[in-house]
mmCIF file of C-alpha atoms and ligand atoms in Angstrom:
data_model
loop_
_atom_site.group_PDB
_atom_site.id
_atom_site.type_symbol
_atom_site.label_atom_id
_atom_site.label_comp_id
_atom_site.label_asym_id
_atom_site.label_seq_id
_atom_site.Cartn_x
_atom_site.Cartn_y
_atom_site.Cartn_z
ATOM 1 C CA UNK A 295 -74.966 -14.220 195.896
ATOM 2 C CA UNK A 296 -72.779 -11.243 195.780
ATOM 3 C CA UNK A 297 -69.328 -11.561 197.333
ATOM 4 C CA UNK A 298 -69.080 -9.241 201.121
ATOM 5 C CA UNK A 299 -66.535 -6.247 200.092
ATOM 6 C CA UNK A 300 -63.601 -5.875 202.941
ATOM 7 C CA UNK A 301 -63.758 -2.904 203.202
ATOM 8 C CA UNK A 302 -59.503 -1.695 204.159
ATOM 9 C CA UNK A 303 -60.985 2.103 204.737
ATOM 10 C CA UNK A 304 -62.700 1.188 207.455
ATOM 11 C CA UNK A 305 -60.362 -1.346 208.766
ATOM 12 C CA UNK A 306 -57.903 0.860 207.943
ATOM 13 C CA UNK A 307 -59.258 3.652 210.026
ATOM 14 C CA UNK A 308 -59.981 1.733 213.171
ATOM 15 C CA UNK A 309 -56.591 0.224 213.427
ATOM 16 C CA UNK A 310 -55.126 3.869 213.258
ATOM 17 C CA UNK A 311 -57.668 5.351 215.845
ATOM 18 C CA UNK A 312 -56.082 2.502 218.097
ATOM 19 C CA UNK A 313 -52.340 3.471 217.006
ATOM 20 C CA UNK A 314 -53.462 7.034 217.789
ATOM 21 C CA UNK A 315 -53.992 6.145 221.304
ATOM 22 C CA UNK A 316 -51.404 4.157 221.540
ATOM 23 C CA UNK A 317 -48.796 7.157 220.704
ATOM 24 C CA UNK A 318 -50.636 8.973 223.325
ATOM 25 C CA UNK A 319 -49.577 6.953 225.793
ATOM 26 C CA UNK A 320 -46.258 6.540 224.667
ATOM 27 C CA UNK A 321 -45.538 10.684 224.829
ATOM 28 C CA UNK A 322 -47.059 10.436 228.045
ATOM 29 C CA UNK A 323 -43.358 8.453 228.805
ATOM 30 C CA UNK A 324 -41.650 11.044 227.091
ATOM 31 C CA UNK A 325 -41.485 8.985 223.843
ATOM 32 C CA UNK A 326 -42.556 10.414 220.411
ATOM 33 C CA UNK A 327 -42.932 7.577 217.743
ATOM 34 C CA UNK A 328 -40.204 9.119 214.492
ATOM 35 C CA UNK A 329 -40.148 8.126 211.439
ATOM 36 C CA UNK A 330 -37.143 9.043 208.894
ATOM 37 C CA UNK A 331 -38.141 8.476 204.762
ATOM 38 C CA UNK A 332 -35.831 8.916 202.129
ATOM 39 C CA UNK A 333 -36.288 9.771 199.070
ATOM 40 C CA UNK A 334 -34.087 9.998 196.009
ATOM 41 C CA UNK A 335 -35.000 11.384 192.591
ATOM 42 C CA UNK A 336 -38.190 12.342 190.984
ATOM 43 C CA UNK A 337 -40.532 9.607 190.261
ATOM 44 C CA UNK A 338 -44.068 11.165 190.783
ATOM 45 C CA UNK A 339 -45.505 7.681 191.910
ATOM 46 C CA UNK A 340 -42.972 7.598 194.954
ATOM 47 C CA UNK A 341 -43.420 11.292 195.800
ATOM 48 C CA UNK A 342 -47.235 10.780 196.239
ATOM 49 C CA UNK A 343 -46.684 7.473 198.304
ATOM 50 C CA UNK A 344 -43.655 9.559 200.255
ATOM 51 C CA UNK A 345 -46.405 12.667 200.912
ATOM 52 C CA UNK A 346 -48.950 9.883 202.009
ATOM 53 C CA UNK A 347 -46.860 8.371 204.556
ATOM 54 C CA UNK A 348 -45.958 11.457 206.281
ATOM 55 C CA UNK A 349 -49.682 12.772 206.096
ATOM 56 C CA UNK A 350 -50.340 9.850 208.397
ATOM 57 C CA UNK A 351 -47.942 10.272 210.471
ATOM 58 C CA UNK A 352 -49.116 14.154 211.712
ATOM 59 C CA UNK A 353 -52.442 12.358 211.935
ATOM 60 C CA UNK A 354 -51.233 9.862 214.623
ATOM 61 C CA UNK A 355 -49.690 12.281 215.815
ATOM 62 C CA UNK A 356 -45.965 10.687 215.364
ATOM 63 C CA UNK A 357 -42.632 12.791 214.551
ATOM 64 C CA UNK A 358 -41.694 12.438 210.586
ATOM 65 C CA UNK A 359 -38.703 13.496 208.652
ATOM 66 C CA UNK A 360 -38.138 13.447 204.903
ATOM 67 C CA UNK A 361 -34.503 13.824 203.405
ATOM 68 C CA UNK A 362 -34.824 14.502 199.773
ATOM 69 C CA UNK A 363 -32.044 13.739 197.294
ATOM 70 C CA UNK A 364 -31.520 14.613 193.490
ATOM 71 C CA UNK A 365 -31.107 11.161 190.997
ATOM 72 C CA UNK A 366 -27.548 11.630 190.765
ATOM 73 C CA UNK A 367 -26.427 11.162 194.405
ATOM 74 C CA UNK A 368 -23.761 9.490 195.504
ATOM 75 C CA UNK A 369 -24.267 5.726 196.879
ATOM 76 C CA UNK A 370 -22.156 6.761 200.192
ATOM 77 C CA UNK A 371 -23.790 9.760 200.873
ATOM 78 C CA UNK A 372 -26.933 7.844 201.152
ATOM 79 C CA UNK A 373 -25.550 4.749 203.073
ATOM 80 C CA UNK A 374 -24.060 7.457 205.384
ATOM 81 C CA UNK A 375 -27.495 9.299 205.822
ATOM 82 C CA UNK A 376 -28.751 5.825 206.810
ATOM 83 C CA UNK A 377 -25.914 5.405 210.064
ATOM 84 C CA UNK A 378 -26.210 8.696 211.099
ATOM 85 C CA UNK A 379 -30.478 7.428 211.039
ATOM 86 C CA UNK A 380 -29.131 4.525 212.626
ATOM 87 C CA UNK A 381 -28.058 6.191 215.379
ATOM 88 C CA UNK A 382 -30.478 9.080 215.943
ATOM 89 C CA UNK A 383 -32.589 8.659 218.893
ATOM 90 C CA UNK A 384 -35.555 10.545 217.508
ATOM 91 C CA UNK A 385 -35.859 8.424 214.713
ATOM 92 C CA UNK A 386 -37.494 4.608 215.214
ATOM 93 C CA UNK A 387 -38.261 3.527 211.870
ATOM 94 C CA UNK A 388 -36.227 4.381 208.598
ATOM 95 C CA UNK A 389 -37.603 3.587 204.991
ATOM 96 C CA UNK A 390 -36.170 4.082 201.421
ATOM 97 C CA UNK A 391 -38.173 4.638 199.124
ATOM 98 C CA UNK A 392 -38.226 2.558 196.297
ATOM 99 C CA UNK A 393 -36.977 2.332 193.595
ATOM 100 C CA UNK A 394 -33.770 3.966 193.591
ATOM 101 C CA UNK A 395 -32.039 4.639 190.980
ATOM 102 C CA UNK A 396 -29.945 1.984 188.613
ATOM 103 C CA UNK A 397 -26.336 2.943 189.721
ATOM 104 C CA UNK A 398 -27.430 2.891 193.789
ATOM 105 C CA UNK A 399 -27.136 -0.494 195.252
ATOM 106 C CA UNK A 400 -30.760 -1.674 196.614
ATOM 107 C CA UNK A 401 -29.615 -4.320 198.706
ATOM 108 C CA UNK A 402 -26.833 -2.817 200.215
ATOM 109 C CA UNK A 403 -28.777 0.143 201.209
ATOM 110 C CA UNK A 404 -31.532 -1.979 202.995
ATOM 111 C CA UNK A 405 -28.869 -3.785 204.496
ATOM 112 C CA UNK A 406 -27.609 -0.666 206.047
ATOM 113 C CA UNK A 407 -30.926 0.221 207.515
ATOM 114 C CA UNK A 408 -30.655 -1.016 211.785
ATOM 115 C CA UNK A 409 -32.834 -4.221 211.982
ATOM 116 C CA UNK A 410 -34.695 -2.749 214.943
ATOM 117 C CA UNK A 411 -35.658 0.892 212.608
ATOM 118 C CA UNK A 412 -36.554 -1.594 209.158
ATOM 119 C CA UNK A 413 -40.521 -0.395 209.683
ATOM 120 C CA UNK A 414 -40.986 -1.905 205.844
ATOM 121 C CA UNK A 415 -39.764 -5.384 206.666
ATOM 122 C CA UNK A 416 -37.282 -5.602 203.738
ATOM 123 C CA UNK A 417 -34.336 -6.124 205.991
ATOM 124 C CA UNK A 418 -32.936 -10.059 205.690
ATOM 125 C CA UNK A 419 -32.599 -10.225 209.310
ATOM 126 C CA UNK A 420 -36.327 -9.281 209.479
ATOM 127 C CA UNK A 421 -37.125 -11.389 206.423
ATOM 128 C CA UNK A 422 -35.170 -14.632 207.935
ATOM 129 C CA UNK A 423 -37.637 -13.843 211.330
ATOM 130 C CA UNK A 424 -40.355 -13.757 209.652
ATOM 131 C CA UNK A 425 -39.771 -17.378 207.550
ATOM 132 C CA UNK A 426 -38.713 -18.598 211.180
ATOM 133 C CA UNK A 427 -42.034 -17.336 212.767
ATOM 134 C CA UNK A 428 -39.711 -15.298 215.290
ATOM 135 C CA UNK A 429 -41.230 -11.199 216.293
ATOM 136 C CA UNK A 430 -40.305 -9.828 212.961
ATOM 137 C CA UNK A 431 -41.192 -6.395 211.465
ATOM 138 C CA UNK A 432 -43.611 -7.772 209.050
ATOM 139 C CA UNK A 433 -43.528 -6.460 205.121
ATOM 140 C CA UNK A 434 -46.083 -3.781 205.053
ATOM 141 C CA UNK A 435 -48.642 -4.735 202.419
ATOM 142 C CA UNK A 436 -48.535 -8.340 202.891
ATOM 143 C CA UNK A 437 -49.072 -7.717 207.036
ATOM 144 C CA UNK A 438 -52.107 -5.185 206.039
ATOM 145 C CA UNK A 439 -53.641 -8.243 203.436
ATOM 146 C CA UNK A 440 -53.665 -10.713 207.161
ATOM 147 C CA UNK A 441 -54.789 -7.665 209.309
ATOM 148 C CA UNK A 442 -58.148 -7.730 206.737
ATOM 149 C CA UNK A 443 -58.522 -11.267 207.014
ATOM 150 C CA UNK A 444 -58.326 -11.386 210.610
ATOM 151 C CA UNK A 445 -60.584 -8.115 210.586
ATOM 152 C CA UNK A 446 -63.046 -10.654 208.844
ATOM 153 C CA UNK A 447 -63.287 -13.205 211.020
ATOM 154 C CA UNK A 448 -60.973 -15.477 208.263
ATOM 155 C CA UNK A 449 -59.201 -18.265 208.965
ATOM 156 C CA UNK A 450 -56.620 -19.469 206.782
ATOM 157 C CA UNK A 451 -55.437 -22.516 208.471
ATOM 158 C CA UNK A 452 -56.002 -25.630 206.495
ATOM 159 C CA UNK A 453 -56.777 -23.353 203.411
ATOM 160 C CA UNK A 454 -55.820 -23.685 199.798
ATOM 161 C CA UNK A 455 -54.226 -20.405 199.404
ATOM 162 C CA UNK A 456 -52.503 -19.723 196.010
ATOM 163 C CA UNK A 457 -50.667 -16.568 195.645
ATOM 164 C CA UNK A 458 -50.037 -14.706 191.912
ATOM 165 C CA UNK A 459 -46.466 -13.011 192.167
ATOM 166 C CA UNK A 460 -43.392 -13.622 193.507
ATOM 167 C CA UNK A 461 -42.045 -10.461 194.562
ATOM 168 C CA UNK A 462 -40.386 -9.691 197.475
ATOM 169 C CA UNK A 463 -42.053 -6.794 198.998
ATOM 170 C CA UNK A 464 -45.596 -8.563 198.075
ATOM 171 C CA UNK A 465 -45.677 -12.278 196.462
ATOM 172 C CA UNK A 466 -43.344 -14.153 198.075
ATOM 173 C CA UNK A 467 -43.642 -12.485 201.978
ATOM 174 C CA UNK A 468 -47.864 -12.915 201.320
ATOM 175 C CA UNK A 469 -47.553 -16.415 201.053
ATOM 176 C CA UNK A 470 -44.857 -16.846 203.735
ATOM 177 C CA UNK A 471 -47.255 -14.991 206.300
ATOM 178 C CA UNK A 472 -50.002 -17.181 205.533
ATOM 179 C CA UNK A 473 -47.857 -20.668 205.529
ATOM 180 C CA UNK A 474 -47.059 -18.973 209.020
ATOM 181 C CA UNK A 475 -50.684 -19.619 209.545
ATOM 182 C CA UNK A 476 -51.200 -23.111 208.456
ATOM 183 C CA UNK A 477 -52.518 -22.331 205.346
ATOM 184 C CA UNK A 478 -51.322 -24.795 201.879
ATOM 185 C CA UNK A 479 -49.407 -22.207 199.498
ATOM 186 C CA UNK A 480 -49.303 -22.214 196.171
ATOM 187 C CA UNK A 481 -46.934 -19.571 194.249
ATOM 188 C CA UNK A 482 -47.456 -18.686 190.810
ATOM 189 C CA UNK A 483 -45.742 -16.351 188.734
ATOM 190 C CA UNK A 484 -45.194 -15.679 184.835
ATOM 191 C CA UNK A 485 -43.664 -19.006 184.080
ATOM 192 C CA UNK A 486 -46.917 -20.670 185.587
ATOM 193 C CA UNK A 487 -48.293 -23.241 183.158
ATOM 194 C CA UNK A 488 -52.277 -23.175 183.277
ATOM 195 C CA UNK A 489 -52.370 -20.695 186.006
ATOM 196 C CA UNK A 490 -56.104 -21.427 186.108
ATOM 197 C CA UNK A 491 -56.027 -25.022 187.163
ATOM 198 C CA UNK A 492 -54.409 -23.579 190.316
ATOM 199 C CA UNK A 493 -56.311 -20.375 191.046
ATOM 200 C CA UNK A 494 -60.000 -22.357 190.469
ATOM 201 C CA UNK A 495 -58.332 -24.658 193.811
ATOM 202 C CA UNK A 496 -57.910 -21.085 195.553
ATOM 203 C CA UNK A 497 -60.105 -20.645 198.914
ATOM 204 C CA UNK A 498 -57.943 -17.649 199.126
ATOM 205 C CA UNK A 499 -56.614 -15.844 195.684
ATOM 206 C CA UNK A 500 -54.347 -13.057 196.487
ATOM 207 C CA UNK A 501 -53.263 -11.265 193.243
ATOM 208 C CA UNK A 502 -49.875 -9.174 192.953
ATOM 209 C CA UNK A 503 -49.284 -8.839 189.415
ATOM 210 C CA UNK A 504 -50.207 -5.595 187.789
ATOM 211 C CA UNK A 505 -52.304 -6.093 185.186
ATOM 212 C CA UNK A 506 -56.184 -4.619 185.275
ATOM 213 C CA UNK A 507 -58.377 -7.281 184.600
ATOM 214 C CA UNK A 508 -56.163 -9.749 184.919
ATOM 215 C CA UNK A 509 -58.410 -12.625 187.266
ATOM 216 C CA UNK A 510 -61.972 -12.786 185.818
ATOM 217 C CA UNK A 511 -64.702 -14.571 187.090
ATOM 218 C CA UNK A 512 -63.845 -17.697 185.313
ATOM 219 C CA UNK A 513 -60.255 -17.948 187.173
ATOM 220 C CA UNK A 514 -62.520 -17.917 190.770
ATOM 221 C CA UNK A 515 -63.715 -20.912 192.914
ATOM 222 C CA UNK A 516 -67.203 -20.077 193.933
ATOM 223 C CA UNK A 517 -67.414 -18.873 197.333
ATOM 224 C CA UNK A 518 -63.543 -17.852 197.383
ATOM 225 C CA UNK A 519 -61.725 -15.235 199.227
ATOM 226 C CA UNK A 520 -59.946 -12.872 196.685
ATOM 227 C CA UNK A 521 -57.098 -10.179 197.681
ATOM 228 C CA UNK A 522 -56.280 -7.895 195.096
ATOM 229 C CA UNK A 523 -53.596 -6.229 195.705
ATOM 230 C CA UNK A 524 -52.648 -4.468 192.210
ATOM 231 C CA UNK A 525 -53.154 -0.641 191.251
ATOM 232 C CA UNK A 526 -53.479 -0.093 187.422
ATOM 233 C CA UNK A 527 -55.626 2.549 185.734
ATOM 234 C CA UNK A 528 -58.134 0.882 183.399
ATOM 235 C CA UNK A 529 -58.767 2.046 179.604
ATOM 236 C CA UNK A 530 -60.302 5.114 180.969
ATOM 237 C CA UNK A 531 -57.443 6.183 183.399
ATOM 238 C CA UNK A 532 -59.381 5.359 186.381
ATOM 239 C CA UNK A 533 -57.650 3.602 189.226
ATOM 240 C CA UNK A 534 -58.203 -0.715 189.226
ATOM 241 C CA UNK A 535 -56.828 -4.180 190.990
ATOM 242 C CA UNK A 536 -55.804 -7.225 189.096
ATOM 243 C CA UNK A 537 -59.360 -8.401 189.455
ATOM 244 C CA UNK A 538 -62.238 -7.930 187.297
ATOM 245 C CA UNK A 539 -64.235 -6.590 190.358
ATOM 246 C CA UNK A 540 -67.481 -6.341 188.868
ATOM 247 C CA UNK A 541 -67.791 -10.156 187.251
ATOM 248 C CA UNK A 542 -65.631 -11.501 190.368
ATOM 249 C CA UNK A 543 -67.676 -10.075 193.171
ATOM 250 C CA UNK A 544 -70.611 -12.256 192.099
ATOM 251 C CA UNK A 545 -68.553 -15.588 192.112
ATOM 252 C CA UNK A 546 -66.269 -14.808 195.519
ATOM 253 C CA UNK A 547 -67.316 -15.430 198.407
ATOM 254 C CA UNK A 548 -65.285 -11.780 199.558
ATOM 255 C CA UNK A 549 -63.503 -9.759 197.701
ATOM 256 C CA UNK A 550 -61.291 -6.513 198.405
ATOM 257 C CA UNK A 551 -61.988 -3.492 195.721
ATOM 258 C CA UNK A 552 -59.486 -0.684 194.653
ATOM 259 C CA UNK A 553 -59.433 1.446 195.826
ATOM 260 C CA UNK A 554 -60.239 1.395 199.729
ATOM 261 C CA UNK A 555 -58.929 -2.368 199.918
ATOM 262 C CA UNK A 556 -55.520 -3.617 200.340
ATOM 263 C CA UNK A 557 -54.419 0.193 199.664
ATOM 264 C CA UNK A 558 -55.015 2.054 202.724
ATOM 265 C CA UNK A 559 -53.481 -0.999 204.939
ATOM 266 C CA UNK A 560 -50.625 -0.752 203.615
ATOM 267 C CA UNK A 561 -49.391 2.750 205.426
ATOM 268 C CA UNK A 562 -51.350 1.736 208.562
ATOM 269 C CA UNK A 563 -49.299 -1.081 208.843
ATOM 270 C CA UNK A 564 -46.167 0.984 208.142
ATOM 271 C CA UNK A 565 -47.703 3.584 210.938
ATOM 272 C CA UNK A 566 -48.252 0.204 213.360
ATOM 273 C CA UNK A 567 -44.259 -0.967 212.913
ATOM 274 C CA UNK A 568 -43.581 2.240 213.571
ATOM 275 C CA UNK A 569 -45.163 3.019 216.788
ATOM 276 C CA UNK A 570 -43.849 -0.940 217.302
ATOM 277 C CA UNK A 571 -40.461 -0.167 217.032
ATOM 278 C CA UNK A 572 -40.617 2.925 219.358
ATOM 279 C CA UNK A 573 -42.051 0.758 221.915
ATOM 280 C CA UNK A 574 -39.024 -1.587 221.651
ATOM 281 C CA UNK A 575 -36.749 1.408 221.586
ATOM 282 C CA UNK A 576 -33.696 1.281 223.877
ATOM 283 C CA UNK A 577 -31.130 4.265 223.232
ATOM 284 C CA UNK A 578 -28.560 2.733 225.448
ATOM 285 C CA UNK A 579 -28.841 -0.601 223.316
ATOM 286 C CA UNK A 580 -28.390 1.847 219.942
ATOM 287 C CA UNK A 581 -25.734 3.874 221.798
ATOM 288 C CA UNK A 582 -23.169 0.684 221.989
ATOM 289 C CA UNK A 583 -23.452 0.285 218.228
HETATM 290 P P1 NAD B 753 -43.702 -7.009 190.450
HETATM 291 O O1 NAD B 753 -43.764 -6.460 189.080
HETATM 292 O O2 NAD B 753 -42.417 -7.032 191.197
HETATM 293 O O3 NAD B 753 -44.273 -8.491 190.437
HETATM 294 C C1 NAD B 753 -45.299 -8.889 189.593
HETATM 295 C C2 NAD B 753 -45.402 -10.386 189.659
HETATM 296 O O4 NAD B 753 -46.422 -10.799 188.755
HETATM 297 C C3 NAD B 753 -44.110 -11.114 189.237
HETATM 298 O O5 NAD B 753 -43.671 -11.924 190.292
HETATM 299 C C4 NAD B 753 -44.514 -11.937 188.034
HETATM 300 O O6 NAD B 753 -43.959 -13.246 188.031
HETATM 301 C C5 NAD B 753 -46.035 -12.005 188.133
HETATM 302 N N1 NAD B 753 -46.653 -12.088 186.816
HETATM 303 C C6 NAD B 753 -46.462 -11.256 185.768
HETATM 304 N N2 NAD B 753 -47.187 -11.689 184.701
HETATM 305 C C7 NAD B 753 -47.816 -12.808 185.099
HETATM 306 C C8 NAD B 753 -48.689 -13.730 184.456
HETATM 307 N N3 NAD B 753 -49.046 -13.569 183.183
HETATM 308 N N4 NAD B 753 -49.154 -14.775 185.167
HETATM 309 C C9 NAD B 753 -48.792 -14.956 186.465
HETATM 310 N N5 NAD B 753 -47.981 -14.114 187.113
HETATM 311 C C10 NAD B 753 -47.496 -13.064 186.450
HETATM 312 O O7 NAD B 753 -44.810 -6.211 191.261
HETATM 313 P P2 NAD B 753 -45.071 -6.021 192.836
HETATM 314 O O8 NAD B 753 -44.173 -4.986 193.360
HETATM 315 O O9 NAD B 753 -45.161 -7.332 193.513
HETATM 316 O O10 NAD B 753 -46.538 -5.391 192.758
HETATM 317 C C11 NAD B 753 -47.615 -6.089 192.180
HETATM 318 C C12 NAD B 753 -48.810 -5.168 192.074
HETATM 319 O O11 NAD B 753 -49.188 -4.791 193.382
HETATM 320 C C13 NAD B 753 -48.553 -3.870 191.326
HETATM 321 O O12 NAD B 753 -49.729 -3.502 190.660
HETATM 322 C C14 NAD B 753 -48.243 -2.878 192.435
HETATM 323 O O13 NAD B 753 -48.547 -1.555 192.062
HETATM 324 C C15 NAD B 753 -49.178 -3.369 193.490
HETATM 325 N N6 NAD B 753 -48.778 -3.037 194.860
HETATM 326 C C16 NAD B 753 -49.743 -2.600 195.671
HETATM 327 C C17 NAD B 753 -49.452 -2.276 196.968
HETATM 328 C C18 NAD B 753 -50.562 -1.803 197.852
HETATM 329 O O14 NAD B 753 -50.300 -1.165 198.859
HETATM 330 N N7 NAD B 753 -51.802 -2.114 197.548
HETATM 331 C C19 NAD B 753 -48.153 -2.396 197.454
HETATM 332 C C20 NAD B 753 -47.161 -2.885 196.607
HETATM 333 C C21 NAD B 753 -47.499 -3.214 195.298
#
């Protein structure tokens, strides 16, 4: 039987009609959710994320600022930038886009970014919550790949969930989120002998790799849940997961297509830490800083 598509449009869409509302409230208390993204240089793949994110904010009707900066500037201007973020009281959620470039110091810049405005999860203090099961801001596209399942009606407790990638925005938060929910985790990565032998044990496959057809139907327990959470084009430029969709969707018990899967959950769950860190906002707290 052919797998049931999760379908993250849709999912997508009704989380952000309930965000909408949610900001509505919140200006009724004089309180307009802001978002501040940086962006340095000109890599056409973060520009078109960059315009995405502030599309959805004038949809939920949230404040957004973008501060654009050529490839050559200066690591202090932009750790400056950040503090004078830091401190502004329109602003509740701050995010670099990444990458930046080679001679700009990633870790020290998302170190700068105020624990309370890290909307994309990458600060340690957020990360160290989040291994601790403490309220964290939550990593974006591995918080939108639990918002499905939950969407779903899936349970991951007591599952054998193996996870492909170790990255930090993606592999290694993904399987940290579902540990956090009592699943049994299994990493594996590009030293991974016989990555098969694991993945056929997967209830749950979630794929962060980025490589199109990576996972065909022959790497898939029957009946299994698979995440794919690459973008690739295919041979013919077109836009593709990780996963063989086509061959995969008849082994899987669900599966998540791209586009319109993991994709579109990724922003909403930018626009829902967003709106979550207004809510928590407390300028007198950020004042004494
Ligand atoms: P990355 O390059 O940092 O990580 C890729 C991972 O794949 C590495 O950990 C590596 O060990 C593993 N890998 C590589 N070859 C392998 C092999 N042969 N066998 C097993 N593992 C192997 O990438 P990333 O930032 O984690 O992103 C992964 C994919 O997800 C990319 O396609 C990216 O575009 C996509 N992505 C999608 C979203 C979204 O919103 N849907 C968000 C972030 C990233």
């Amino acid at each position: 039987m052919a797998a049931q598509i999760i379908n993250g449009k849709e999912i997508s869409k009704k989380i952000r009609s309930e965000i909408a509302k949610e900001v509505d409230e919140l200006k009724k208390l004089n309180v307009i959710p802001g978002l501040a993204v940086i962006l340095v240089g000109n890599n056409q793949a973060s520009r078109t994320y960059v315009k995405s994110k502030q599309k959805a904010c004038q949809e939920l009707g949230m404040h957004s600022l973008l501060f654009e900066y050529p490839e050559t500037i200066e690591e202090s201007e932009l750790l400056n930038k950040i503090e004078e973020l830091n401190h502004d009281d329109t602003i509740h959620g701050i995010l670099v886009q990444l990458p930046l470039p080679e001679h700009i110091n990633e870790v020290k810049v998302i170190e700068a970014i105020s624990p309370d405005k890290d909307v994309d999860g990458f600060h340690p203090i957020n990360i160290g919550r989040m291994m601790t099961g403490q309220d964290a801001f939550l990593p974006c596209t591995p918080y939108g790949i639990m918002v499905l399942l939950k969407e779903m009606g899936i349970d991951a407790a007591g599952k054998n969930v193996v996870v492909i990638g170790r990255s930090n925005i993606v592999g290694k938060p993904s399987g940290q989120l579902f540990l956090n929910e009592n699943a049994t985790v299994t990493y594996c990565h590009s030293k991974t002998k016989d990555l098969k032998a694991h993945t056929k044990k997967a209830d749950i496959l979630v794929s962060a790799v980025g490589k199109a057809n990576f996972i065909t139907a022959d790497f898939i327990k029957e009946g299994a849940v698979v995440i794919d959470v690459g973008i690739n084009r295919n041979e013919d430029g077109k836009l593709c997961g990780d996963v063989a969709f086509e061959e995969a969707k008849e082994i899987a018990g669900y599966i998540t297509p791209v586009p319109g899967g993991v994709g579109p959950m990724t922003i909403t769950m930018l626009m829902y830490n967003t709106l979550k860190a207004a809510k928590k906002f407390q300028p007198a707290l950020q004042k004494t800083k």
